[in-house]
PDB file of C-alpha atoms in Angstrom:
ATOM      1  CA  GLY J   1     224.175 187.223  32.433  1.00 67.00           C
ATOM      2  CA  ALA J   2     225.793 188.935  29.967  1.00 80.00           C
ATOM      3  CA  VAL J   3     226.858 192.666  30.500  1.00 91.00           C
ATOM      4  CA  VAL J   4     226.662 195.865  28.054  1.00 95.00           C
ATOM      5  CA  SER J   5     227.872 199.225  29.037  1.00 96.00           C
ATOM      6  CA  GLN J   6     226.995 202.756  27.128  1.00 97.00           C
ATOM      7  CA  HIS J   7     229.260 205.479  27.421  1.00 97.00           C
ATOM      8  CA  PRO J   8     228.233 208.827  29.082  1.00 97.00           C
ATOM      9  CA  SER J   9     225.298 207.465  30.775  1.00 96.00           C
ATOM     10  CA  TRP J  10     223.513 210.786  29.399  1.00 96.00           C
ATOM     11  CA  VAL J  11     224.933 214.162  27.740  1.00 97.00           C
ATOM     12  CA  ILE J  12     224.225 217.793  26.895  1.00 97.00           C
ATOM     13  CA  CYS J  13     225.037 219.443  24.739  1.00 96.00           C
ATOM     14  CA  LYS J  14     224.277 222.727  22.214  1.00 96.00           C
ATOM     15  CA  SER J  15     222.469 222.232  18.941  1.00 97.00           C
ATOM     16  CA  GLY J  16     224.952 221.969  16.074  1.00 97.00           C
ATOM     17  CA  THR J  17     227.934 219.426  18.134  1.00 97.00           C
ATOM     18  CA  SER J  18     228.324 216.249  17.325  1.00 97.00           C
ATOM     19  CA  VAL J  19     228.360 213.271  20.427  1.00 97.00           C
ATOM     20  CA  LYS J  20     229.494 209.919  20.477  1.00 98.00           C
ATOM     21  CA  ILE J  21     227.729 206.851  22.096  1.00 98.00           C
ATOM     22  CA  GLU J  22     229.970 203.839  23.249  1.00 97.00           C
ATOM     23  CA  CYS J  23     228.390 200.600  23.567  1.00 97.00           C
ATOM     24  CA  ARG J  24     230.345 197.804  24.776  1.00 96.00           C
ATOM     25  CA  SER J  25     230.014 193.756  25.572  1.00 94.00           C
ATOM     26  CA  LEU J  26     231.806 193.082  28.633  1.00 93.00           C
ATOM     27  CA  ASP J  27     231.947 189.817  28.786  1.00 88.00           C
ATOM     28  CA  PHE J  28     230.795 188.072  25.524  1.00 91.00           C
ATOM     29  CA  GLN J  29     232.396 188.785  22.069  1.00 91.00           C
ATOM     30  CA  ALA J  30     229.059 190.492  19.654  1.00 91.00           C
ATOM     31  CA  THR J  31     229.345 191.111  16.045  1.00 90.00           C
ATOM     32  CA  THR J  32     226.051 192.497  15.852  1.00 92.00           C
ATOM     33  CA  MET J  33     224.617 195.193  17.465  1.00 95.00           C
ATOM     34  CA  PHE J  34     221.503 197.485  17.740  1.00 95.00           C
ATOM     35  CA  TRP J  35     221.195 200.962  18.419  1.00 97.00           C
ATOM     36  CA  TYR J  36     217.370 202.238  19.208  1.00 97.00           C
ATOM     37  CA  ARG J  37     215.845 205.277  20.294  1.00 97.00           C
ATOM     38  CA  GLN J  38     212.872 206.026  22.517  1.00 96.00           C
ATOM     39  CA  PHE J  39     210.886 209.230  23.358  1.00 94.00           C
ATOM     40  CA  PRO J  40     209.582 209.138  26.597  1.00 91.00           C
ATOM     41  CA  LYS J  41     206.660 207.179  27.405  1.00 89.00           C
ATOM     42  CA  GLN J  42     207.080 205.627  23.836  1.00 93.00           C
ATOM     43  CA  SER J  43     208.283 202.258  22.347  1.00 94.00           C
ATOM     44  CA  LEU J  44     211.897 201.175  21.578  1.00 95.00           C
ATOM     45  CA  MET J  45     212.211 202.043  18.001  1.00 94.00           C
ATOM     46  CA  LEU J  46     215.576 199.818  16.268  1.00 94.00           C
ATOM     47  CA  MET J  47     217.519 202.595  14.505  1.00 96.00           C
ATOM     48  CA  ALA J  48     220.351 200.366  12.887  1.00 95.00           C
ATOM     49  CA  THR J  49     222.132 197.352  13.201  1.00 94.00           C
ATOM     50  CA  SER J  50     225.667 197.994  13.599  1.00 94.00           C
ATOM     51  CA  ASN J  51     228.081 194.749  12.022  1.00 91.00           C
ATOM     52  CA  GLU J  52     231.668 194.312  13.522  1.00 91.00           C
ATOM     53  CA  GLY J  53     234.064 194.918  10.004  1.00 88.00           C
ATOM     54  CA  SER J  54     230.845 195.664   7.664  1.00 90.00           C
ATOM     55  CA  LYS J  55     228.864 198.789   6.958  1.00 92.00           C
ATOM     56  CA  ALA J  56     226.052 199.482   9.453  1.00 94.00           C
ATOM     57  CA  THR J  57     222.041 198.839   7.957  1.00 93.00           C
ATOM     58  CA  TYR J  58     220.082 201.427   8.734  1.00 95.00           C
ATOM     59  CA  GLU J  59     216.468 201.400   9.697  1.00 94.00           C
ATOM     60  CA  GLN J  60     213.760 203.081   6.794  1.00 92.00           C
ATOM     61  CA  GLY J  61     213.633 207.097   7.607  1.00 94.00           C
ATOM     62  CA  VAL J  62     216.639 206.553   9.790  1.00 96.00           C
ATOM     63  CA  GLU J  63     219.341 209.264   8.206  1.00 94.00           C
ATOM     64  CA  LYS J  64     223.041 207.352   8.186  1.00 94.00           C
ATOM     65  CA  ASP J  65     225.422 210.978   6.877  1.00 95.00           C
ATOM     66  CA  LYS J  66     223.714 211.424  10.607  1.00 96.00           C
ATOM     67  CA  PHE J  67     223.736 208.818  12.346  1.00 97.00           C
ATOM     68  CA  LEU J  68     227.410 207.707  12.161  1.00 97.00           C
ATOM     69  CA  ILE J  69     227.749 203.311  13.210  1.00 96.00           C
ATOM     70  CA  ASN J  70     231.074 202.171  14.063  1.00 93.00           C
ATOM     71  CA  HIS J  71     231.770 198.626  14.509  1.00 93.00           C
ATOM     72  CA  ALA J  72     235.535 199.085  15.404  1.00 86.00           C
ATOM     73  CA  SER J  73     235.945 195.736  17.587  1.00 92.00           C
ATOM     74  CA  LEU J  74     234.142 192.180  18.528  1.00 92.00           C
ATOM     75  CA  THR J  75     232.446 194.388  21.474  1.00 94.00           C
ATOM     76  CA  LEU J  76     232.650 197.654  20.996  1.00 96.00           C
ATOM     77  CA  SER J  77     229.752 199.898  18.390  1.00 96.00           C
ATOM     78  CA  THR J  78     229.830 203.705  18.224  1.00 97.00           C
ATOM     79  CA  LEU J  79     226.632 205.761  17.261  1.00 98.00           C
ATOM     80  CA  THR J  80     227.618 209.478  16.959  1.00 97.00           C
ATOM     81  CA  VAL J  81     225.079 211.785  16.077  1.00 98.00           C
ATOM     82  CA  THR J  82     226.444 214.578  14.341  1.00 97.00           C
ATOM     83  CA  SER J  83     225.083 218.532  13.906  1.00 96.00           C
ATOM     84  CA  ALA J  84     222.748 217.601  16.805  1.00 97.00           C
ATOM     85  CA  HIS J  85     219.862 219.073  17.129  1.00 96.00           C
ATOM     86  CA  PRO J  86     217.451 219.717  19.746  1.00 96.00           C
ATOM     87  CA  GLU J  87     214.659 216.836  17.911  1.00 96.00           C
ATOM     88  CA  ASP J  88     217.822 214.409  17.894  1.00 96.00           C
ATOM     89  CA  SER J  89     216.929 214.861  22.655  1.00 97.00           C
ATOM     90  CA  SER J  90     215.653 210.716  22.789  1.00 96.00           C
ATOM     91  CA  PHE J  91     217.102 207.308  24.764  1.00 97.00           C
ATOM     92  CA  TYR J  92     219.368 205.615  22.919  1.00 98.00           C
ATOM     93  CA  ILE J  93     219.850 201.892  23.938  1.00 97.00           C
ATOM     94  CA  CYS J  94     221.756 199.436  22.529  1.00 97.00           C
ATOM     95  CA  SER J  95     222.606 195.529  22.450  1.00 95.00           C
ATOM     96  CA  ALA J  96     223.739 192.602  22.304  1.00 93.00           C
ATOM     97  CA  PRO J  97     222.259 189.226  21.107  1.00 89.00           C
ATOM     98  CA  TYR J  98     224.094 186.363  23.322  1.00 82.00           C
ATOM     99  CA  GLN J  99     224.723 183.376  22.864  1.00 72.00           C
ATOM    100  CA  GLY J 100     222.262 183.096  18.991  1.00 73.00           C
ATOM    101  CA  TYR J 101     219.883 185.453  18.805  1.00 70.00           C
ATOM    102  CA  ASN J 102     216.239 184.442  21.046  1.00 77.00           C
ATOM    103  CA  GLU J 103     218.342 187.003  24.385  1.00 85.00           C
ATOM    104  CA  GLN J 104     219.804 190.432  23.653  1.00 89.00           C
ATOM    105  CA  PHE J 105     220.833 192.484  26.969  1.00 92.00           C
ATOM    106  CA  PHE J 106     220.530 196.036  26.571  1.00 95.00           C
ATOM    107  CA  GLY J 107     223.452 198.552  27.693  1.00 96.00           C
ATOM    108  CA  PRO J 108     221.743 201.285  30.507  1.00 95.00           C
ATOM    109  CA  GLY J 109     220.714 203.843  27.704  1.00 96.00           C
ATOM    110  CA  THR J 110     222.021 207.362  27.580  1.00 97.00           C
ATOM    111  CA  ARG J 111     220.092 210.180  27.573  1.00 97.00           C
ATOM    112  CA  LEU J 112     220.874 212.780  25.116  1.00 97.00           C
ATOM    113  CA  THR J 113     219.603 216.483  25.291  1.00 97.00           C
ATOM    114  CA  VAL J 114     220.316 219.120  22.488  1.00 97.00           C
ATOM    115  CA  LEU J 115     219.681 222.960  23.817  1.00 96.00           C
TER     116      LEU J 115
ATOM    117  CA  GLY S   1     207.077 194.509   7.459  1.00 69.00           C
ATOM    118  CA  GLN S   2     205.459 193.815  11.032  1.00 77.00           C
ATOM    119  CA  SER S   3     202.491 195.828  13.272  1.00 89.00           C
ATOM    120  CA  LEU S   4     202.410 193.929  16.918  1.00 94.00           C
ATOM    121  CA  GLU S   5     199.291 195.335  18.890  1.00 96.00           C
ATOM    122  CA  GLN S   6     199.549 195.499  23.200  1.00 97.00           C
ATOM    123  CA  PRO S   7     197.225 197.623  25.522  1.00 97.00           C
ATOM    124  CA  SER S   8     198.421 200.218  26.369  1.00 96.00           C
ATOM    125  CA  GLU S   9     197.511 199.909  30.539  1.00 97.00           C
ATOM    126  CA  VAL S  10     196.230 197.944  33.015  1.00 97.00           C
ATOM    127  CA  THR S  11     196.643 197.721  36.654  1.00 97.00           C
ATOM    128  CA  ALA S  12     196.218 195.582  39.123  1.00 97.00           C
ATOM    129  CA  VAL S  13     196.522 195.336  43.390  1.00 97.00           C
ATOM    130  CA  GLU S  14     199.065 193.672  44.579  1.00 97.00           C
ATOM    131  CA  GLY S  15     198.681 189.500  44.584  1.00 97.00           C
ATOM    132  CA  ALA S  16     196.542 189.133  41.383  1.00 97.00           C
ATOM    133  CA  ILE S  17     197.212 187.990  38.156  1.00 97.00           C
ATOM    134  CA  VAL S  18     197.505 190.451  34.743  1.00 98.00           C
ATOM    135  CA  GLN S  19     197.821 189.271  31.254  1.00 98.00           C
ATOM    136  CA  ILE S  20     199.104 191.378  28.627  1.00 98.00           C
ATOM    137  CA  ASN S  21     198.078 190.331  25.160  1.00 98.00           C
ATOM    138  CA  CYS S  22     200.059 191.057  22.498  1.00 98.00           C
ATOM    139  CA  THR S  23     199.378 190.261  18.336  1.00 97.00           C
ATOM    140  CA  TYR S  24     201.211 190.600  15.794  1.00 95.00           C
ATOM    141  CA  GLN S  25     201.510 190.778  11.561  1.00 91.00           C
ATOM    142  CA  THR S  26     204.463 190.004  10.806  1.00 84.00           C
ATOM    143  CA  SER S  27     207.185 188.347   7.832  1.00 79.00           C
ATOM    144  CA  GLY S  28     210.135 186.231   9.231  1.00 78.00           C
ATOM    145  CA  PHE S  29     208.859 184.933  12.263  1.00 84.00           C
ATOM    146  CA  TYR S  30     211.096 183.225  14.548  1.00 87.00           C
ATOM    147  CA  GLY S  31     210.130 184.056  17.558  1.00 90.00           C
ATOM    148  CA  LEU S  32     208.353 185.999  19.803  1.00 94.00           C
ATOM    149  CA  SER S  33     210.118 187.446  22.900  1.00 94.00           C
ATOM    150  CA  TRP S  34     208.849 189.868  25.789  1.00 96.00           C
ATOM    151  CA  TYR S  35     210.691 192.111  27.650  1.00 96.00           C
ATOM    152  CA  GLN S  36     210.636 194.671  31.224  1.00 97.00           C
ATOM    153  CA  GLN S  37     211.430 198.686  31.953  1.00 97.00           C
ATOM    154  CA  HIS S  38     211.065 200.092  34.486  1.00 96.00           C
ATOM    155  CA  ASP S  39     211.184 203.935  34.332  1.00 93.00           C
ATOM    156  CA  GLY S  40     214.023 205.027  33.565  1.00 90.00           C
ATOM    157  CA  GLY S  41     216.048 201.863  32.876  1.00 93.00           C
ATOM    158  CA  ALA S  42     217.474 200.034  30.354  1.00 93.00           C
ATOM    159  CA  PRO S  43     215.086 196.800  29.402  1.00 95.00           C
ATOM    160  CA  THR S  44     215.252 192.657  30.148  1.00 94.00           C
ATOM    161  CA  PHE S  45     214.626 189.985  29.119  1.00 92.00           C
ATOM    162  CA  LEU S  46     211.946 188.101  30.528  1.00 94.00           C
ATOM    163  CA  SER S  47     211.553 185.303  28.117  1.00 93.00           C
ATOM    164  CA  TYR S  48     211.127 184.165  24.096  1.00 92.00           C
ATOM    165  CA  ASN S  49     208.708 181.791  22.672  1.00 94.00           C
ATOM    166  CA  ALA S  50     209.274 180.517  19.642  1.00 92.00           C
ATOM    167  CA  LEU S  51     207.265 177.335  19.307  1.00 94.00           C
ATOM    168  CA  ASP S  52     203.387 177.427  20.702  1.00 96.00           C
ATOM    169  CA  GLY S  53     202.908 176.640  24.032  1.00 97.00           C
ATOM    170  CA  LEU S  54     203.171 178.398  27.561  1.00 96.00           C
ATOM    171  CA  GLU S  55     206.844 178.802  29.043  1.00 93.00           C
ATOM    172  CA  GLU S  56     206.862 179.063  32.455  1.00 93.00           C
ATOM    173  CA  THR S  57     209.922 181.585  34.613  1.00 88.00           C
ATOM    174  CA  GLY S  58     209.006 181.462  38.559  1.00 92.00           C
ATOM    175  CA  ARG S  59     205.980 184.044  39.078  1.00 96.00           C
ATOM    176  CA  PHE S  60     206.569 184.985  35.080  1.00 96.00           C
ATOM    177  CA  SER S  61     204.979 182.431  32.329  1.00 97.00           C
ATOM    178  CA  SER S  62     204.476 183.222  28.622  1.00 98.00           C
ATOM    179  CA  PHE S  63     202.234 182.041  25.951  1.00 98.00           C
ATOM    180  CA  LEU S  64     202.489 181.653  22.063  1.00 97.00           C
ATOM    181  CA  SER S  65     199.905 180.492  19.544  1.00 97.00           C
ATOM    182  CA  ARG S  66     202.267 180.799  15.880  1.00 95.00           C
ATOM    183  CA  SER S  67     199.376 180.055  14.016  1.00 94.00           C
ATOM    184  CA  ASP S  68     196.889 183.038  15.397  1.00 96.00           C
ATOM    185  CA  SER S  69     200.123 184.953  15.665  1.00 95.00           C
ATOM    186  CA  TYR S  70     199.570 186.355  19.034  1.00 96.00           C
ATOM    187  CA  GLY S  71     201.021 185.408  22.498  1.00 97.00           C
ATOM    188  CA  TYR S  72     200.445 186.532  25.867  1.00 98.00           C
ATOM    189  CA  LEU S  73     202.480 186.702  28.886  1.00 98.00           C
ATOM    190  CA  LEU S  74     201.296 186.526  32.359  1.00 98.00           C
ATOM    191  CA  LEU S  75     202.344 188.037  35.659  1.00 97.00           C
ATOM    192  CA  GLN S  76     201.551 185.815  38.596  1.00 97.00           C
ATOM    193  CA  GLU S  77     200.979 186.934  43.243  1.00 97.00           C
ATOM    194  CA  LEU S  78     202.202 191.156  41.596  1.00 97.00           C
ATOM    195  CA  GLN S  79     204.404 192.485  43.328  1.00 97.00           C
ATOM    196  CA  MET S  80     205.223 196.293  44.229  1.00 97.00           C
ATOM    197  CA  LYS S  81     208.026 195.496  41.809  1.00 97.00           C
ATOM    198  CA  ASP S  82     206.300 194.527  38.737  1.00 98.00           C
ATOM    199  CA  SER S  83     205.023 198.084  38.102  1.00 98.00           C
ATOM    200  CA  ALA S  84     207.085 198.900  34.389  1.00 97.00           C
ATOM    201  CA  SER S  85     206.498 198.665  31.237  1.00 97.00           C
ATOM    202  CA  TYR S  86     206.184 195.604  28.988  1.00 98.00           C
ATOM    203  CA  PHE S  87     207.096 194.732  25.376  1.00 97.00           C
ATOM    204  CA  CYS S  88     206.277 192.240  23.400  1.00 97.00           C
ATOM    205  CA  ALA S  89     209.304 191.410  20.332  1.00 95.00           C
ATOM    206  CA  VAL S  90     209.861 189.718  17.069  1.00 93.00           C
ATOM    207  CA  ARG S  91     212.702 188.583  16.536  1.00 85.00           C
ATOM    208  CA  ASP S  92     212.652 188.974  12.631  1.00 80.00           C
ATOM    209  CA  GLY S  93     214.797 185.794  11.220  1.00 73.00           C
ATOM    210  CA  ALA S  94     215.050 187.062   7.653  1.00 73.00           C
ATOM    211  CA  ALA S  95     215.647 190.779   8.789  1.00 73.00           C
ATOM    212  CA  GLY S  96     219.451 190.090  10.443  1.00 74.00           C
ATOM    213  CA  ASN S  97     217.953 188.626  13.737  1.00 79.00           C
ATOM    214  CA  LYS S  98     216.197 192.368  14.528  1.00 86.00           C
ATOM    215  CA  LEU S  99     213.414 192.804  17.058  1.00 88.00           C
ATOM    216  CA  THR S 100     210.007 194.356  16.828  1.00 91.00           C
ATOM    217  CA  PHE S 101     208.931 196.108  19.333  1.00 94.00           C
ATOM    218  CA  GLY S 102     205.285 196.383  20.762  1.00 95.00           C
ATOM    219  CA  GLY S 103     204.110 199.204  21.410  1.00 96.00           C
ATOM    220  CA  GLY S 104     204.274 198.431  25.172  1.00 97.00           C
ATOM    221  CA  THR S 105     202.376 198.271  28.623  1.00 98.00           C
ATOM    222  CA  ARG S 106     202.335 199.849  31.256  1.00 97.00           C
ATOM    223  CA  VAL S 107     201.443 198.328  34.916  1.00 98.00           C
ATOM    224  CA  LEU S 108     200.662 199.266  37.421  1.00 97.00           C
ATOM    225  CA  VAL S 109     199.999 197.126  40.638  1.00 97.00           C
ATOM    226  CA  LYS S 110     198.167 199.583  43.543  1.00 96.00           C
ATOM    227  CA  PRO S 111     198.854 198.311  47.430  1.00 94.00           C
TER     228      PRO S 111
END
């Protein structure tokens, strides 16, 4: 099956700093990628849809100036958490649809801890 | 908006059968998916139903009734490795094909 990678797998940062998370589709092109956030023992909450060559579409309640998304190429989307605070600590996961939208492949996730 | 309901937790023994129900309220419904997620890991795709009926893939089967806005995931011949969280998700084709996930069902398989 298709492979989606994320980097880094975990990151610890100080409050007020910015963190960039990369999501790559390794063996296929993805014009669309999705970013989710998951708190412990909770479900995946869609944050935004990343579109190659255009602006991301954010879900209601997600601050676009805090969570910057850039879909620079057909295989790379980045999520930057700006001015991170402890409440931003979470598991961030990206996904990409492969050969249609019936199936999405998820990256391994990035665990962000803000001190 | 979208909302999905599924039980929060199910416990069963090895070799048993577990059915996880999912009811949904949504607009722009294209299909119902199921994903498995082990603790600390990424969700992995299990099945997708766009039409009514039963889809069988090995020990796992998934069912959909569009008229009832209902589906279920059937796990047969349970194994210890099946202990995980299972999420149903609705694909909204009218909204960029994004997935909205249910709250997840934690399945615990005991020896």
